[in-house]
Amino acid sequence: MSRQRLIAFLTALAVAVGLAVLVPLSSTASAADCAAAWNASSVYTGGQSASYNGHNWTAKWWTEGETPGAADVWADSGACGSGGGSGGTTGGSGCSYPSWVAGRSYVTGDVVTYTNGLLYIATHDNPGYDPTISTWYWSPYTCSGSGGGTGGTNPSGGFVVSEAQFDQMFPSRNSFYTYSGLTAALSAYPAFATTGSDTVKKQEAAAFLANVSHETGGLVYVTEIDKSGNYCAAEPYGCPAGTYSYYGRGPMQLSWNFNYKAAGDSLGVDLLDNPGLVETDPAISWKTGLWYWNTQTGPGTMTPHNAMVNGAGFGETIRSINGSIECNGGNPAEVQDRVNKYESYAAILGVSPGGNLSC
């Protein structure tokens, strides 16, 4: 009996005895269509869908900026497309990523395989720019073999603050303080805004940006207004750049020769002899702010980074920056200004500011 007649006979027999008929699936069946690409600056409410890395994802509840697959707020609705959509997958896991397609929209964190066989990660949202030409939008990516990898500006695949949110926080900022300068600086301190839950990551980013906003008048001032003070303490290495050269610069207004020496040593840049780099190089400037935030306790008992990731609260970041000058009744108006900015930025990022806001 031929194969076709055998299938027909068995099907008829199954129908006769009331059994369910199993029809072989077509080998050409395709995955579901991809939903609109996930966007870090868009708000999604429960039930709304977005595509990311070759899968459709459904929001369980309100979310903004939380990456599908990395946050519990998203439910995986399965593979989509056939390499289509933003970040559509060709292999689903491991080191298999979709081929880059010119003109297709990508969001921060998307990983693609370029025509040269190398991987690239989107460091900024873009409408399909060439990864080997538009290096501000793409960075080389090294796969670990389990869907992870290194590359881009941040080990988590992108900063928790989008450029649109950054612009909303600092509408009148000095053009020196670029978003690209900030994201380029993140690799120097990979634990910043990547530690803990998605909420903690956003709280830390909001706390850092609130403090630098206070220090710089909303990222308006690159250097402090009054430069007449003596910022050269007696140290073995002296003040090679000049007695009055170590005034406040950058997002955390780095001051004094010993801080320039320590920050430069940490970053591998000679800031003792070249303090002006903090006011001329955006990435170095941002790195000095992150240096203080992640490594210095100042007049406090912990680094601002540890204060945020270990639950001590925003108030302890103020203490680590200005201590009794503002805290313990020193200057409640200044403290409140920092708190107001933090609450505002946390709202932009869609998270609660948490407790212990004041010092």
XYZ file of C-alpha atoms in Angstrom:
359
model
C 0.000 0.000 0.000
C 1.357 3.435 -0.886
C 2.154 5.966 1.867
C -0.654 8.279 0.714
C -3.247 5.454 0.810
C -2.004 4.344 4.233
C -2.486 7.873 5.664
C -5.964 8.054 4.123
C -6.904 4.634 5.519
C -5.690 5.452 9.043
C -7.459 8.799 8.998
C -10.738 7.201 7.960
C -10.327 4.529 10.624
C -9.685 7.150 13.303
C -12.774 9.103 12.322
C -14.853 5.908 12.366
C -13.897 5.073 15.961
C -14.114 8.679 17.175
C -10.419 9.389 17.671
C -8.901 12.831 17.189
C -7.033 13.187 13.948
C -3.477 14.531 14.291
C -2.552 16.506 11.217
C 1.210 16.886 10.623
C 2.354 20.508 10.961
C 3.668 22.112 7.849
C 7.425 22.477 7.839
C 6.959 25.997 6.515
C 4.968 27.295 9.508
C 6.313 30.628 10.718
C 6.386 32.406 14.047
C 3.877 35.101 14.957
C 4.268 38.593 13.555
C 6.422 40.916 15.637
C 4.680 43.647 17.588
C 6.014 47.182 17.439
C 9.590 47.363 18.711
C 10.039 48.017 22.425
C 11.114 51.580 23.203
C 12.803 52.419 26.502
C 11.131 55.830 26.701
C 7.599 54.580 25.985
C 5.065 53.779 28.703
C 3.324 50.383 28.519
C 0.322 49.330 30.560
C -0.854 45.828 31.427
C -1.724 43.803 28.324
C 0.203 45.923 25.822
C 2.780 44.164 23.657
C 6.195 45.003 22.247
C 8.882 43.047 20.408
C 12.457 42.739 21.594
C 15.305 40.401 20.607
C 13.082 38.327 18.336
C 10.265 37.755 20.845
C 6.938 39.383 21.531
C 6.535 40.504 25.143
C 3.351 41.396 27.034
C 3.399 43.927 29.868
C 1.949 42.561 33.108
C 1.451 46.044 34.529
C 2.600 49.641 34.034
C 6.217 49.906 32.927
C 8.659 52.329 31.376
C 12.298 51.699 30.582
C 12.373 48.146 31.971
C 13.979 45.868 29.397
C 11.924 42.836 28.253
C 13.601 39.651 29.408
C 15.466 41.432 32.182
C 12.471 42.637 34.205
C 9.634 40.662 35.804
C 7.086 43.110 34.461
C 7.267 41.475 31.003
C 5.865 38.073 30.023
C 7.491 36.280 27.083
C 4.837 35.694 24.423
C 7.104 33.636 22.189
C 9.308 34.065 19.152
C 8.121 36.360 16.413
C 8.892 36.905 12.766
C 11.645 35.247 10.793
C 14.474 37.559 11.616
C 12.120 40.536 11.235
C 11.220 43.181 13.758
C 13.530 45.042 16.013
C 16.041 42.570 17.299
C 14.349 39.520 15.758
C 16.268 36.355 16.545
C 17.699 33.804 14.184
C 18.709 31.303 16.778
C 16.845 32.251 19.933
C 19.685 31.779 22.421
C 23.410 31.553 22.882
C 25.450 33.583 20.415
C 22.935 33.593 17.584
C 21.605 37.077 16.851
C 19.619 38.484 13.925
C 21.266 39.910 10.879
C 21.465 43.680 10.796
C 19.040 45.229 8.300
C 19.583 48.745 7.000
C 16.629 51.018 7.682
C 15.081 48.826 10.390
C 14.532 50.563 13.722
C 16.620 49.351 16.664
C 16.459 50.279 20.335
C 19.214 50.499 22.924
C 20.338 46.992 23.863
C 19.484 45.274 20.566
C 22.247 42.951 19.366
C 22.761 42.178 15.676
C 25.091 40.194 13.449
C 26.700 42.440 10.859
C 27.642 41.356 7.341
C 31.239 40.841 8.483
C 30.010 38.178 10.924
C 30.745 40.283 14.015
C 28.215 41.249 16.688
C 27.202 44.804 17.564
C 24.995 46.213 20.331
C 22.879 49.351 19.943
C 24.090 51.961 22.427
C 21.403 54.423 21.317
C 18.047 54.025 19.559
C 18.510 54.417 15.805
C 16.633 53.912 12.523
C 18.967 51.253 11.156
C 22.308 52.995 10.886
C 25.344 50.985 9.805
C 27.152 49.599 12.911
C 30.600 50.057 11.358
C 29.954 53.661 10.366
C 27.666 55.073 13.073
C 29.815 54.122 16.032
C 27.965 56.465 18.381
C 24.864 54.338 17.913
C 26.599 50.940 17.917
C 29.441 49.252 19.784
C 31.173 45.891 19.227
C 29.601 43.115 21.290
C 31.251 39.928 22.585
C 28.905 37.025 23.249
C 29.439 34.806 26.292
C 27.550 31.871 24.783
C 24.511 32.133 27.058
C 22.810 35.174 25.664
C 25.060 37.534 27.624
C 28.114 39.373 26.590
C 30.148 42.494 26.903
C 30.188 45.669 24.939
C 28.277 48.890 24.606
C 28.286 51.467 27.374
C 27.006 49.367 30.197
C 27.111 45.636 31.016
C 23.322 45.518 31.301
C 22.971 46.490 27.642
C 22.043 50.169 28.114
C 21.677 52.962 30.647
C 18.413 52.948 32.625
C 17.901 56.598 31.689
C 17.047 57.137 28.031
C 18.275 60.167 26.132
C 14.710 61.495 25.973
C 14.408 61.220 29.756
C 17.802 62.868 30.191
C 16.640 65.757 28.006
C 13.460 66.030 30.080
C 15.491 66.225 33.297
C 17.879 68.874 31.958
C 16.037 71.037 29.394
C 18.448 73.985 29.818
C 21.720 72.142 30.280
C 25.052 73.324 28.970
C 25.874 71.632 25.656
C 29.079 70.343 27.273
C 27.105 67.868 29.373
C 26.189 65.416 26.623
C 24.221 62.231 27.068
C 26.824 60.434 24.971
C 29.540 61.675 27.317
C 27.654 60.215 30.267
C 27.037 56.844 28.629
C 30.660 56.684 27.468
C 31.727 57.157 31.092
C 29.615 54.297 32.472
C 32.143 51.609 31.582
C 34.557 53.045 34.162
C 32.196 52.031 36.990
C 30.110 49.086 35.760
C 28.259 48.630 39.070
C 26.639 52.051 38.753
C 22.903 51.785 37.989
C 23.269 48.060 37.234
C 23.139 46.716 40.796
C 19.998 45.301 42.391
C 16.429 45.329 41.101
C 15.222 47.477 38.223
C 13.741 49.833 40.812
C 17.059 50.200 42.647
C 18.934 50.768 39.384
C 16.608 53.622 38.463
C 16.661 55.050 41.975
C 20.452 55.178 41.908
C 20.517 56.864 38.506
C 17.920 59.398 39.664
C 19.868 60.038 42.886
C 23.147 60.640 41.058
C 21.549 62.950 38.503
C 19.637 64.841 41.196
C 22.837 65.549 43.106
C 24.806 66.629 40.042
C 21.858 68.811 39.024
C 22.037 70.547 42.386
C 25.809 70.944 42.146
C 25.682 72.485 38.660
C 22.404 74.416 38.581
C 20.733 71.854 36.332
C 23.911 70.921 34.424
C 24.365 74.571 33.467
C 27.737 75.268 35.107
C 30.821 73.348 34.004
C 33.060 75.221 36.455
C 32.198 76.904 39.715
C 31.399 80.612 39.581
C 33.829 81.766 42.278
C 37.321 80.581 41.401
C 39.189 82.815 43.814
C 39.690 80.293 46.634
C 42.894 78.413 47.345
C 42.275 74.807 46.281
C 45.814 73.587 46.816
C 46.267 71.698 50.060
C 49.761 70.793 51.283
C 50.530 67.440 49.708
C 53.847 65.720 48.813
C 53.141 66.126 45.108
C 52.323 69.849 45.420
C 50.241 71.762 42.879
C 51.997 71.489 39.514
C 49.101 73.014 37.589
C 49.088 76.226 39.636
C 47.829 77.394 42.998
C 44.323 78.263 41.827
C 43.778 75.578 39.200
C 41.829 73.021 41.219
C 38.510 74.836 41.535
C 35.255 72.919 41.089
C 34.731 71.353 37.693
C 32.330 68.874 36.146
C 29.032 67.332 37.266
C 30.185 66.793 40.867
C 32.281 69.989 40.882
C 35.542 68.153 41.604
C 37.712 70.394 43.816
C 41.169 70.428 45.467
C 44.443 69.021 44.224
C 44.194 65.806 46.259
C 40.846 64.932 44.658
C 42.195 65.606 41.177
C 45.187 63.388 41.984
C 43.049 60.540 43.345
C 40.453 60.710 40.578
C 43.131 60.823 37.895
C 44.978 57.862 39.389
C 41.740 55.864 39.456
C 40.816 56.762 35.894
C 44.308 56.444 34.431
C 44.426 60.134 33.476
C 46.865 62.736 34.798
C 44.387 65.228 36.199
C 46.892 66.700 38.647
C 48.878 68.186 35.751
C 45.864 68.578 33.475
C 42.842 69.588 35.585
C 41.358 71.388 32.590
C 40.399 68.031 31.072
C 37.474 67.929 33.502
C 35.995 70.992 31.790
C 36.930 70.140 28.195
C 36.349 66.376 27.822
C 32.709 65.355 28.498
C 33.497 61.677 29.130
C 36.331 62.444 31.581
C 34.156 65.040 33.278
C 31.338 62.533 33.804
C 33.854 59.933 34.970
C 35.053 62.211 37.755
C 31.476 62.519 38.981
C 31.053 58.749 38.870
C 34.436 58.335 40.592
C 33.256 60.285 43.592
C 29.843 58.617 43.608
C 31.184 55.074 43.480
C 34.391 55.283 45.499
C 34.332 58.181 47.983
C 32.592 58.373 51.359
C 33.409 62.062 51.769
C 32.176 63.336 55.127
C 29.714 60.448 55.333
C 30.133 56.795 56.300
C 29.493 55.159 52.926
C 29.776 55.894 49.233
C 26.656 57.336 47.582
C 26.525 54.174 45.449
C 26.402 51.952 48.528
C 23.818 54.215 50.132
C 21.426 53.626 47.241
C 22.011 49.933 46.560
C 22.029 48.919 50.235
C 18.851 50.737 51.200
C 20.302 53.581 53.290
C 18.371 56.054 51.162
C 18.907 59.274 49.263
C 19.611 61.256 52.431
C 22.853 59.365 52.938
C 24.084 60.386 49.494
C 23.730 64.020 50.571
C 25.703 63.301 53.741
C 28.505 61.704 51.692
C 28.704 64.770 49.460
C 28.343 67.690 51.864
C 28.043 66.268 55.385
C 27.236 68.721 58.167
C 27.409 71.671 55.786
C 23.874 70.665 54.779
C 22.868 67.747 57.011
C 21.790 67.790 60.677
C 20.197 71.189 60.193
C 23.230 72.733 58.503
C 21.270 73.980 55.485
C 17.802 72.439 55.206
C 16.912 74.478 52.126
C 19.814 72.981 50.170
C 18.868 69.493 51.332
C 15.271 70.042 50.245
C 16.362 71.201 46.806
C 18.277 67.949 46.333
C 15.288 65.940 47.558
C 12.903 67.782 45.237
C 15.094 67.047 42.247
C 15.436 63.390 43.225
C 11.677 62.949 43.573
C 11.151 64.645 40.215
C 13.692 62.431 38.423
C 12.394 59.267 40.086
C 8.934 60.179 38.765
C 10.330 60.603 35.250
C 11.837 57.110 35.531
C 8.585 55.704 36.906
C 9.849 54.535 40.307
C 9.153 55.358 43.931
C 11.912 57.435 45.555
C 11.915 55.136 48.594
C 12.475 56.256 52.190
C 15.145 58.111 54.153
C 15.173 61.033 51.756
C 16.675 63.647 54.052
C 19.738 63.877 56.286
